[in-house]
Short mmCIF file of C-alpha atoms in Angstrom, two decimals:
data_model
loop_
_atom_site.label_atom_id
_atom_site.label_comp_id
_atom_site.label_asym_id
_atom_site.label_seq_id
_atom_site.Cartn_x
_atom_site.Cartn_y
_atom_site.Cartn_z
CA UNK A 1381 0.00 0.00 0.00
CA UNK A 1382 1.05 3.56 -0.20
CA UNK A 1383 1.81 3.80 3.50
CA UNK A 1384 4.59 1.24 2.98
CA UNK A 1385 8.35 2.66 1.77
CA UNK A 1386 9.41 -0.18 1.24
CA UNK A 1387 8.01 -1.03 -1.61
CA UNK A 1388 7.56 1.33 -4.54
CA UNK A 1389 5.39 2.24 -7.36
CA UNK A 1390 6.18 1.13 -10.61
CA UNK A 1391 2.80 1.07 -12.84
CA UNK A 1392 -0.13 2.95 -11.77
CA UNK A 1393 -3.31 1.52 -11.44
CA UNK A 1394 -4.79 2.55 -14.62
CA UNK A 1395 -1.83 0.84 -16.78
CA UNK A 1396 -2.31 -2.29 -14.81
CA UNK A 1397 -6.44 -1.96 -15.43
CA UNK A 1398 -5.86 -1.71 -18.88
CA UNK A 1399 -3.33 -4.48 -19.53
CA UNK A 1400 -5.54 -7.28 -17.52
CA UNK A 1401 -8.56 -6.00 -19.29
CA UNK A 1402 -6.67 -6.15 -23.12
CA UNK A 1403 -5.41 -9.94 -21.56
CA UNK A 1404 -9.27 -10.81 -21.47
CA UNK A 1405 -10.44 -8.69 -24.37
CA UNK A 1406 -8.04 -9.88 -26.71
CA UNK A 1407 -9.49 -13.88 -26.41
CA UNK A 1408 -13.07 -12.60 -26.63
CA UNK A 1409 -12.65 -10.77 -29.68
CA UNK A 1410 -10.91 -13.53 -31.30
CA UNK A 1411 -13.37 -16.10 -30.04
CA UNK A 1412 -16.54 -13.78 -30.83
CA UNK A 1413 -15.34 -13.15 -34.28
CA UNK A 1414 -14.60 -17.03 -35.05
CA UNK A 1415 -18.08 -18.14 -33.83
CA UNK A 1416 -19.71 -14.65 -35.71
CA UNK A 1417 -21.04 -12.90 -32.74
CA UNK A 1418 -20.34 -10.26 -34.74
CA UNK A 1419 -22.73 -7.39 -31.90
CA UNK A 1420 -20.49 -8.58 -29.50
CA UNK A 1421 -17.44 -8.48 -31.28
CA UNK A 1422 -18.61 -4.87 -32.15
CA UNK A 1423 -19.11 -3.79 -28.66
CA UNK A 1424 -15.56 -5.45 -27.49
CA UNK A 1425 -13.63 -4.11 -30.25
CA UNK A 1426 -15.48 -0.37 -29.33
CA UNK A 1427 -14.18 -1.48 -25.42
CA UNK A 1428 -10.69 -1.85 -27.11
CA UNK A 1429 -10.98 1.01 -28.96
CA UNK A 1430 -11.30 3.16 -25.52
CA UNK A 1431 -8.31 1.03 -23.79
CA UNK A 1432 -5.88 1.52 -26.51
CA UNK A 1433 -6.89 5.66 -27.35
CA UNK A 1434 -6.61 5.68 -23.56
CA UNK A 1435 -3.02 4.03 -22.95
CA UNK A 1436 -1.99 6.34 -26.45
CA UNK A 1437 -3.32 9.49 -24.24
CA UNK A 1438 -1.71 8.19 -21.13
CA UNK A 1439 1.42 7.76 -23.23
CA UNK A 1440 1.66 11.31 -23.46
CA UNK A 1441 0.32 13.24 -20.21
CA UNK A 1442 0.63 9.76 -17.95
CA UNK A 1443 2.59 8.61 -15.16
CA UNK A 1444 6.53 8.37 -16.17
CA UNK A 1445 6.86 4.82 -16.75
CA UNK A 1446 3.39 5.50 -18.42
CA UNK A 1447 4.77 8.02 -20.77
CA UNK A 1448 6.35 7.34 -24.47
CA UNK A 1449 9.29 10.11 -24.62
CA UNK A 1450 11.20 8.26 -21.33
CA UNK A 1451 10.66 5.32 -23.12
CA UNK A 1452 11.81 6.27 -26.89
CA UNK A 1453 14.94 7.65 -24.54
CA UNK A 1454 15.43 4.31 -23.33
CA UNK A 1455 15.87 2.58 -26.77
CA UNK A 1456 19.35 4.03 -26.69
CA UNK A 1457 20.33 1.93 -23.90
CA UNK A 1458 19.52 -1.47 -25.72
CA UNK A 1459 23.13 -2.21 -26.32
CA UNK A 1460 24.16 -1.79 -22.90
CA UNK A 1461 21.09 -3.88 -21.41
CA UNK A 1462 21.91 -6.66 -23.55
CA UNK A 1463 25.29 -6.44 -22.54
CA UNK A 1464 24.09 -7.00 -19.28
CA UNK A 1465 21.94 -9.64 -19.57
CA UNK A 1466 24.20 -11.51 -21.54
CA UNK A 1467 27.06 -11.27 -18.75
CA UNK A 1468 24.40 -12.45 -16.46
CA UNK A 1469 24.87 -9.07 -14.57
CA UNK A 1470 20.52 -8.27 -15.24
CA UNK A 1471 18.90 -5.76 -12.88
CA UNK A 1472 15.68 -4.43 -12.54
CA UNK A 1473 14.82 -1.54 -14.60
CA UNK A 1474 12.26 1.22 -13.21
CA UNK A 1475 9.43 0.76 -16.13
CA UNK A 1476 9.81 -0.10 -19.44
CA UNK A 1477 13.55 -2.21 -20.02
CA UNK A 1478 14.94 -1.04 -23.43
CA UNK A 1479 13.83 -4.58 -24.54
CA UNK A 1480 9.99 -4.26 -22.99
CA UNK A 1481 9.65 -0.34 -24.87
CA UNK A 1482 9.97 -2.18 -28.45
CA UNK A 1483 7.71 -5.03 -27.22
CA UNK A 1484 5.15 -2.13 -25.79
CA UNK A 1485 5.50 -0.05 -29.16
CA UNK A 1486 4.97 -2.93 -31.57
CA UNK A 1487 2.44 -4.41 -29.71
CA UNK A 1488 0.48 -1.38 -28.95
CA UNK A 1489 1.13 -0.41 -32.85
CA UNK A 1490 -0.36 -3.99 -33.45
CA UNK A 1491 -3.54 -2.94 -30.89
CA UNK A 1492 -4.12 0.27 -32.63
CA UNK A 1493 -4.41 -1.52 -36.82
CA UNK A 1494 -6.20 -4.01 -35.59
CA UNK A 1495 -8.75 -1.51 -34.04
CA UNK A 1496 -8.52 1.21 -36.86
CA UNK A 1497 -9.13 -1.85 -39.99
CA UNK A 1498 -11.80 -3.23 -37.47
CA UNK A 1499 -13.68 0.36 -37.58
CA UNK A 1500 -13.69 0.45 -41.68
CA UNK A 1501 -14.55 -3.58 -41.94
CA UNK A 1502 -17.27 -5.09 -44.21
CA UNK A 1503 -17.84 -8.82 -44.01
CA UNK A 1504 -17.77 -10.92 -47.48
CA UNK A 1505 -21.90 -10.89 -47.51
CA UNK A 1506 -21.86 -7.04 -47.13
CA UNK A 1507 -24.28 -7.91 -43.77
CA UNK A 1508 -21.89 -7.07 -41.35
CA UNK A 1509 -19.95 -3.83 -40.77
CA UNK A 1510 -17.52 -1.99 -38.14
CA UNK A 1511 -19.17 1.53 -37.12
CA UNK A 1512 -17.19 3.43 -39.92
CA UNK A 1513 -17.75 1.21 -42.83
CA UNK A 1514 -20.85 3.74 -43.70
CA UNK A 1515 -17.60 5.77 -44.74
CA UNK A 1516 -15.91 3.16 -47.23
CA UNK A 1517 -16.91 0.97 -50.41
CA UNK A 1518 -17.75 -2.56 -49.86
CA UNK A 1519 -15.02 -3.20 -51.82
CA UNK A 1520 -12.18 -0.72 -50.13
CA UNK A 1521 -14.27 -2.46 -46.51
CA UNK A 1522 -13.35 -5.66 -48.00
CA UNK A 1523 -9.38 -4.82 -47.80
CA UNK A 1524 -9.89 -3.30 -44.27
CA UNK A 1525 -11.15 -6.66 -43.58
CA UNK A 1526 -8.18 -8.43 -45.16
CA UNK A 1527 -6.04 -6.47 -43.27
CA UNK A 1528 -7.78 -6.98 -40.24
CA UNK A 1529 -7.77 -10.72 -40.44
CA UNK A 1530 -3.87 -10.50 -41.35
CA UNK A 1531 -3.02 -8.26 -38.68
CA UNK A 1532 -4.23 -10.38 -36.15
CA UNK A 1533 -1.89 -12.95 -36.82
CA UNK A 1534 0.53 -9.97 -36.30
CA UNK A 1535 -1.06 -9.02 -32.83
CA UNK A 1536 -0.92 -12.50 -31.79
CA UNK A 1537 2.48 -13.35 -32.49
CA UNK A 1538 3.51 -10.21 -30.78
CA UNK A 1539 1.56 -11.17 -27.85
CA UNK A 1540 3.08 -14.89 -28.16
CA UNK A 1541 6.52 -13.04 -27.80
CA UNK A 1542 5.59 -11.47 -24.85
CA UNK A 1543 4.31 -14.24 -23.31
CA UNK A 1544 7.33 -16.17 -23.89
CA UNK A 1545 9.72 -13.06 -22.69
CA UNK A 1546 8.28 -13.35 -19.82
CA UNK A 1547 8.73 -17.21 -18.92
CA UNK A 1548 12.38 -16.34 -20.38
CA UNK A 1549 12.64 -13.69 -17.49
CA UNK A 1550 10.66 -15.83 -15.40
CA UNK A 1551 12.97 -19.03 -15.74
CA UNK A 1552 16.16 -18.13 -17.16
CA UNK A 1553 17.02 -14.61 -15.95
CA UNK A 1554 14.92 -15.58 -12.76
CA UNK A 1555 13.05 -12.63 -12.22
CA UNK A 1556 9.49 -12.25 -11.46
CA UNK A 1557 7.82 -9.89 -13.85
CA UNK A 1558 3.60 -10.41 -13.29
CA UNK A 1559 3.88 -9.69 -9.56
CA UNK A 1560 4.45 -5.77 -10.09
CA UNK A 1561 1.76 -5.90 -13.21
CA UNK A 1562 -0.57 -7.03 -10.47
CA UNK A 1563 0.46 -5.34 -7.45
CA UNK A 1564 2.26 -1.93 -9.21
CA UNK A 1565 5.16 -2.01 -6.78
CA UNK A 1566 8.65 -3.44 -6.28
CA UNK A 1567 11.25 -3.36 -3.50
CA UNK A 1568 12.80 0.07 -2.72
CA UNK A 1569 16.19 -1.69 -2.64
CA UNK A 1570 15.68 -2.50 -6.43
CA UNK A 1571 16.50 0.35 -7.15
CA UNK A 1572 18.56 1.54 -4.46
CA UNK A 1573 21.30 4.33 -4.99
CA UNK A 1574 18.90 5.41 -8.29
CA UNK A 1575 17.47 8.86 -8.70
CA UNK A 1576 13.95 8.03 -9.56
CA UNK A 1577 12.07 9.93 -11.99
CA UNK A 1578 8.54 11.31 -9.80
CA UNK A 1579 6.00 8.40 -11.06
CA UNK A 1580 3.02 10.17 -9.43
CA UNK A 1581 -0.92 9.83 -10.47
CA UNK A 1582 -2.46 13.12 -11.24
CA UNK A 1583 -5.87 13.02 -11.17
CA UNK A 1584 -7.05 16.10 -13.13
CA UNK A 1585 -4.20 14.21 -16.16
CA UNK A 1586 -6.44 10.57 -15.60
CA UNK A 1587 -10.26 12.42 -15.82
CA UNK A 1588 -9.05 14.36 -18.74
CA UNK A 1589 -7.77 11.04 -20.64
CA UNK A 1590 -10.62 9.24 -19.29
CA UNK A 1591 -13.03 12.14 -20.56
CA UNK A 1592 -11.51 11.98 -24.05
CA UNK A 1593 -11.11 7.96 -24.64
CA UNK A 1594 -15.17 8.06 -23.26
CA UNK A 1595 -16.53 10.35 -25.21
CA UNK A 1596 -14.43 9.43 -28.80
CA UNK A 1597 -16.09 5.95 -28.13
CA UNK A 1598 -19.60 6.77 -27.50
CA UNK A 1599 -19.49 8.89 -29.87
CA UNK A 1600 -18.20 5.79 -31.98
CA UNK A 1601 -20.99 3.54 -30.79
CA UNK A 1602 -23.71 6.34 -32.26
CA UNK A 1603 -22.08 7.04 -35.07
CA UNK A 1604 -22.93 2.98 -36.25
CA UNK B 1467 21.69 -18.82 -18.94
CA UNK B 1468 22.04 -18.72 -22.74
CA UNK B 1469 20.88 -15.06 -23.70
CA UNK B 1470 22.62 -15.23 -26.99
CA UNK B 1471 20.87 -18.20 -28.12
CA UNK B 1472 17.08 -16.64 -26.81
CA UNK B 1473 18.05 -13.93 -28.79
CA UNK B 1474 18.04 -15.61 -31.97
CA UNK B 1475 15.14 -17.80 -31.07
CA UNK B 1476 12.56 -15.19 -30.45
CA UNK B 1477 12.79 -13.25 -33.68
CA UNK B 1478 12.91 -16.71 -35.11
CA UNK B 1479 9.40 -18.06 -33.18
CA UNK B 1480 7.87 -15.10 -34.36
CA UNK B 1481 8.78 -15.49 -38.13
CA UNK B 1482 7.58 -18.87 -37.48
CA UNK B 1483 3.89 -18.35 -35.98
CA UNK B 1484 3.76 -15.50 -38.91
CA UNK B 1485 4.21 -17.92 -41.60
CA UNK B 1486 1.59 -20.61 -40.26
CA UNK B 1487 -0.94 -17.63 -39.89
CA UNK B 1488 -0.28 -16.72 -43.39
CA UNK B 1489 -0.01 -19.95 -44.63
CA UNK B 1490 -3.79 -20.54 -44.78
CA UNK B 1491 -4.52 -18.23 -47.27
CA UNK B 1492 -1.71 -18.42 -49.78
CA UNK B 1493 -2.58 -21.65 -51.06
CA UNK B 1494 -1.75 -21.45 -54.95
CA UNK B 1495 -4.22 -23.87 -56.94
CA UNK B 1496 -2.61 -25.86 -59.59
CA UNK B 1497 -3.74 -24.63 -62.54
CA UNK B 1498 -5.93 -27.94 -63.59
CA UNK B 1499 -7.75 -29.10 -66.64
CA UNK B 1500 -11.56 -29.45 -65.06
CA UNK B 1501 -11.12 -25.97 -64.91
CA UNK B 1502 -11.13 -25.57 -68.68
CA UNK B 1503 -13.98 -28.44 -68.97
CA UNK B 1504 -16.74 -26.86 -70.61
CA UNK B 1505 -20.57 -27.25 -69.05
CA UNK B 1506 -23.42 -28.15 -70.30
CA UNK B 1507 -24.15 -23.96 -70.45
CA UNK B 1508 -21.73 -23.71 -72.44
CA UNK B 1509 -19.54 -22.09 -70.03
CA UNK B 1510 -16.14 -23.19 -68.91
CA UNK B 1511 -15.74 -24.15 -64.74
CA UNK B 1512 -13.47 -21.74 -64.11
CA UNK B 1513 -16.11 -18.98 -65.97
CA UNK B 1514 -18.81 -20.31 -64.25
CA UNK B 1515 -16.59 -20.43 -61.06
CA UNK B 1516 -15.98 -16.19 -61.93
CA UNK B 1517 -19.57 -15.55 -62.48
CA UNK B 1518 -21.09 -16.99 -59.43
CA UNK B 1519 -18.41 -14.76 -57.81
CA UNK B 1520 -19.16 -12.03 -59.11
CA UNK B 1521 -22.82 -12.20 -58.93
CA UNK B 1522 -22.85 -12.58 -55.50
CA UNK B 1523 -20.28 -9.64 -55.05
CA UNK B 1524 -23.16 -7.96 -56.56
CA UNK B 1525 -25.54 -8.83 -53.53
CA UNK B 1526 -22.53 -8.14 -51.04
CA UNK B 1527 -22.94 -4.88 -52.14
CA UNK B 1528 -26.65 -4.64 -51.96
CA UNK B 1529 -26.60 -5.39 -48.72
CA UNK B 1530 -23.94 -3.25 -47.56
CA UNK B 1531 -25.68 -0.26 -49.09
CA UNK B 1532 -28.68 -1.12 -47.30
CA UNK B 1533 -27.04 -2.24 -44.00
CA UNK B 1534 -25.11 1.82 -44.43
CA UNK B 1535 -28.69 3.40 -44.61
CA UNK B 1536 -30.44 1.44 -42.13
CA UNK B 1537 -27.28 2.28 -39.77
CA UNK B 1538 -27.92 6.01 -41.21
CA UNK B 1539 -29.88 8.54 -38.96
CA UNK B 1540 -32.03 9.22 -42.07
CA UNK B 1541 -31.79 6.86 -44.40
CA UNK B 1542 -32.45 6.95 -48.10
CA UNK B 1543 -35.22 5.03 -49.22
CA UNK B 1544 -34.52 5.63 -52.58
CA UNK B 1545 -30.88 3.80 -52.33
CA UNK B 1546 -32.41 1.08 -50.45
CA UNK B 1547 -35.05 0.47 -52.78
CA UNK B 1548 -32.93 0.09 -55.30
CA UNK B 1549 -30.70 -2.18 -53.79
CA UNK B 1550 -33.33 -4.38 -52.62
CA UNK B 1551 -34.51 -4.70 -55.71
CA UNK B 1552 -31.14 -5.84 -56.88
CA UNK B 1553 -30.85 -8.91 -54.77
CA UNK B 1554 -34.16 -10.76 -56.64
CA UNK B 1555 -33.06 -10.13 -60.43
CA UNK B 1556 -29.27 -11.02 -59.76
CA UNK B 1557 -30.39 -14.17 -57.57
CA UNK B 1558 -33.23 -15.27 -60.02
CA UNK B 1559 -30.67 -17.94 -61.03
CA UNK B 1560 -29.04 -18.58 -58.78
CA UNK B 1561 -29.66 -22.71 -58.35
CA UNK B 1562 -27.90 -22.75 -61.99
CA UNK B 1563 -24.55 -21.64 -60.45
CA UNK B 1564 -23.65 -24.88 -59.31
CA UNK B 1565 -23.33 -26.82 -61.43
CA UNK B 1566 -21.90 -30.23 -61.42
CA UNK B 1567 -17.64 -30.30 -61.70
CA UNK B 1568 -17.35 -26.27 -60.28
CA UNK B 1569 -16.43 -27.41 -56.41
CA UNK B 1570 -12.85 -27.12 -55.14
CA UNK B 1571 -11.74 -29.92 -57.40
CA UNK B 1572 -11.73 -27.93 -60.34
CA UNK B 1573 -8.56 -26.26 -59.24
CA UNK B 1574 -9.68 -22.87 -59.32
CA UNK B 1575 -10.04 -20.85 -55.90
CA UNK B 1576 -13.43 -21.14 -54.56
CA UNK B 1577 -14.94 -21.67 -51.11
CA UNK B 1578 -17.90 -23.86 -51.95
CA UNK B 1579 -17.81 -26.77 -50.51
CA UNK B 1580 -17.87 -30.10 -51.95
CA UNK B 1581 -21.09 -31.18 -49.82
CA UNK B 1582 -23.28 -28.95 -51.97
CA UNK B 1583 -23.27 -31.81 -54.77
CA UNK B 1584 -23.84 -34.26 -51.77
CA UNK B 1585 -27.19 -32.43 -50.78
CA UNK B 1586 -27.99 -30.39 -53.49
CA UNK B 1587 -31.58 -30.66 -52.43
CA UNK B 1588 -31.30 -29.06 -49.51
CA UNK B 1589 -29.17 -26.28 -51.41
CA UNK B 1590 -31.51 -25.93 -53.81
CA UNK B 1591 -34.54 -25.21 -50.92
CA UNK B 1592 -32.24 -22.82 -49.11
CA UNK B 1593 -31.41 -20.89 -52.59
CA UNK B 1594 -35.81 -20.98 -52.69
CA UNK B 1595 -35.49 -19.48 -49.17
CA UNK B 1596 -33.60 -16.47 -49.94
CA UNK B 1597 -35.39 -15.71 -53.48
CA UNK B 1598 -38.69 -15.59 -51.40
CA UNK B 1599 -36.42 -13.42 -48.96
CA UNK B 1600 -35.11 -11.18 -51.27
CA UNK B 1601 -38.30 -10.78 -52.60
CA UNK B 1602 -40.81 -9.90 -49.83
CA UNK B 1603 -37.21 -7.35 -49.17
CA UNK B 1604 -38.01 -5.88 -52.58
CA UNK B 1605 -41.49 -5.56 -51.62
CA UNK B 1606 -41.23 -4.21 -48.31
CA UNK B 1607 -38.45 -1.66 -49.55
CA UNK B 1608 -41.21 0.06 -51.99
CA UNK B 1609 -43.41 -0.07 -49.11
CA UNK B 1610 -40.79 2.55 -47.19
CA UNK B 1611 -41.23 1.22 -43.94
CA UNK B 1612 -37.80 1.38 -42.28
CA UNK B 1613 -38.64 -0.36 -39.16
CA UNK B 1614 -40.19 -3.89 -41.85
CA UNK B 1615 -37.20 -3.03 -44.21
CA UNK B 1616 -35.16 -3.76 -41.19
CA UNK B 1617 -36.91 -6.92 -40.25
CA UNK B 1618 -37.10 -8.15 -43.95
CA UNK B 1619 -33.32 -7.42 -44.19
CA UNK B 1620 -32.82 -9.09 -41.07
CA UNK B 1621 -34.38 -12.46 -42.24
CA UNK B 1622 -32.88 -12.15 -45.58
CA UNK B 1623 -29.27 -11.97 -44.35
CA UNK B 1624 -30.52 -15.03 -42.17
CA UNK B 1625 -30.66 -16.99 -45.27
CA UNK B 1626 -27.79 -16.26 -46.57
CA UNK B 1627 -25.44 -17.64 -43.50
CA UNK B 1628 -27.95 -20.42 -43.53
CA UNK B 1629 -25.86 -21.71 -46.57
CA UNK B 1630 -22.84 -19.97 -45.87
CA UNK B 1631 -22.70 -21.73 -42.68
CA UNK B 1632 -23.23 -25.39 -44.03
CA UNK B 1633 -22.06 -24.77 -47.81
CA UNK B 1634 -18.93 -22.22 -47.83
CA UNK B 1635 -15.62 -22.67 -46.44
CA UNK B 1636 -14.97 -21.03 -43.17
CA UNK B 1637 -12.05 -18.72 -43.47
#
């Protein structure tokens, strides 16, 4: 808890939130669009649609390990981490590793097609259609569909590679990564002798992104 | 621990589960000989293959222009009269489209199944069901009701995943 110094913020509550809800969106949509539940594929992918313009806003006026220029800085540092690693010398980094900011980037790149081919998509029989299709042929909705099928394969690859990152981390580099995802906090003494960027919530920042990301999906969800 | 050899593996992994999800879809047909067999129409497989194709393109269409104006706050009755009344003339033949030697044996891309020519009557009564369909669409479309257009649009699309379901390839 906050009381406790010992232990210190690392993801805030709303990045955590959103991960574990992509982790049970992501299987739904695939499973809803397999069987053709295609209204409840519609109102997942709109869920989506909110999580991911949310974590893109967050990415911008968010907590620091939250934020995309720290982490863009951090891609510098690759060499150096893998240097590390390989010399078995690994220790914790506060956020995003070098590594985990091209996983994040690709996979939230992967997150944001999927969504944006999912809005324009027309099914083969012209019956079904994402909430922007009204915009697009049925034959240009056709290729957003293509892509969106293809992409997928993209997204879950990606999400395959994390998956298997972390058992890596887990079981080879022996460090504990879903812990913090959960609980938000490591040890103080991880990082001890760092100076620590300020990682602190600000509420008026989190109702402003949460405004936004609400009202560009409702509006979404009138629009078709 | 082995970084170095993780390192090579992942990238590798990834190449691999991007290949098997491709994989599916970039099968190349052999370019056969049934598909240059000419039917009793007087068409060749792989024409009459094309044409059912691109006939029921046609009705994708159709239905996406109606499925846009019945999504529309105001929709245009015009546009969805005519594409309702699309759907009946470009169907009215529809039980010809099939015929025998133009499954996926013929070596040219198509997602009908060979099961069709196991049960053709039952194809041939759900082809029935979506003329009547289409029609009572066409009917209800002049009518300019948008709340029946909806319903008759609604059972019309039902026919069509009735086959789809049992007859077309799931992709």
């Amino acid at each position: 808890m906050t009381g406790n110094p010992a232990r210190i913020l690392v993801w805030d509550w709303a990045i955590r939130l959103i991960h574990w809800l992509m982790v049970i969106l992501v299987p739904l949509l695939w499973w809803t669009a397999e069987e053709g539940h295609m209204e409840w594929h519609k109102s997942f992918g709109l869920t989506m649609f909110g999580l991911v313009l949310f974590r893109l806003l967050w990415g911008l006026i968010g907590t620091w390990t939250a934020r995309f220029v720290p982490m863009v800085q951090r891609i510098g540092s690759l060499p150096s981490y893998l240097a590390e690693l390989r010399a078995q010398g690994y220790h914790p980094t506060f956020g995003h590793s070098p590594l985990a900011v091209l996983s994040v980037f690709a996979l939230l790149l992967a997150l944001t097609i999927q969504i944006t081919t999912g809005l324009f998509s027309v099914d083969v029989d012209g019956l079904e259609s994402g909430p922007l299709s009204i915009m697009v042929s049925f034959e240009t909705g056709r290729q957003f569909a293509e892509i969106h099928e293809f992409n997928f394969n993209l997204l879950a690859a990606l999400i395959g590679l994390h998956i298997a990152a972390i058992a890596i981390y887990r079981f080879v580099v022996k460090e504990k990564l879903v812990g913090p995802m959960l609980s938000g906090r490591r040890p103080s003494k991880d990082f001890a002798g760092e100076q620590l960027p300020e990682n602190r919530m600000r509420p008026i920042r989190m109702i402003a992104a949460t405004i936004i990301a609400l009202a560009c999906t409702l509006a979404l969800a009138n629009f078709g | 621990m082995k970084p170095r050899k993780t390192q090579i593996m992942l990238p590798a992994l990834a190449g691999l589960a991007l290949l098997s999800g491709c994989g599916q879809n970039d099968e190349t047909a052999p370019v056969s000989e049934a598909a240059s067999i000419e039917l009793p129409n007087g068409m060749t497989v792989k024409e009459q293959i094309e044409a059912r194709q691109a006939q029921l393109k046609k009705i994708g269409k159709a239905f996406k222009t109606i499925s846009d104006q019945l999504k529309a706050g105001t929709p245009d009755l015009a546009e969805i009269q005519a594409a309702a009344a699309i759907v009946p003339k470009e169907t009215a033949d529809m039980a010809d489209w099939f015929p025998e030697g133009t499954g996926p044996d013929a070596g040219v891309k198509t997602e009908a199944l060979p099961i069709i020519w196991e049960s053709k009557t039952d194809f041939n009564d759900k082809v029935v069901a979506l003329q009547e369909a289409a029609a009572k669409l066409e009917t209800v479309a002049q009518g300019g009701d948008v709340t029946e257009i909806a319903s008759a649009f609604k059972t019309t699309g039902g026919t069509c995943k009735a086959c789809h379901d049992k007859y077309r390839l799931d992709d």
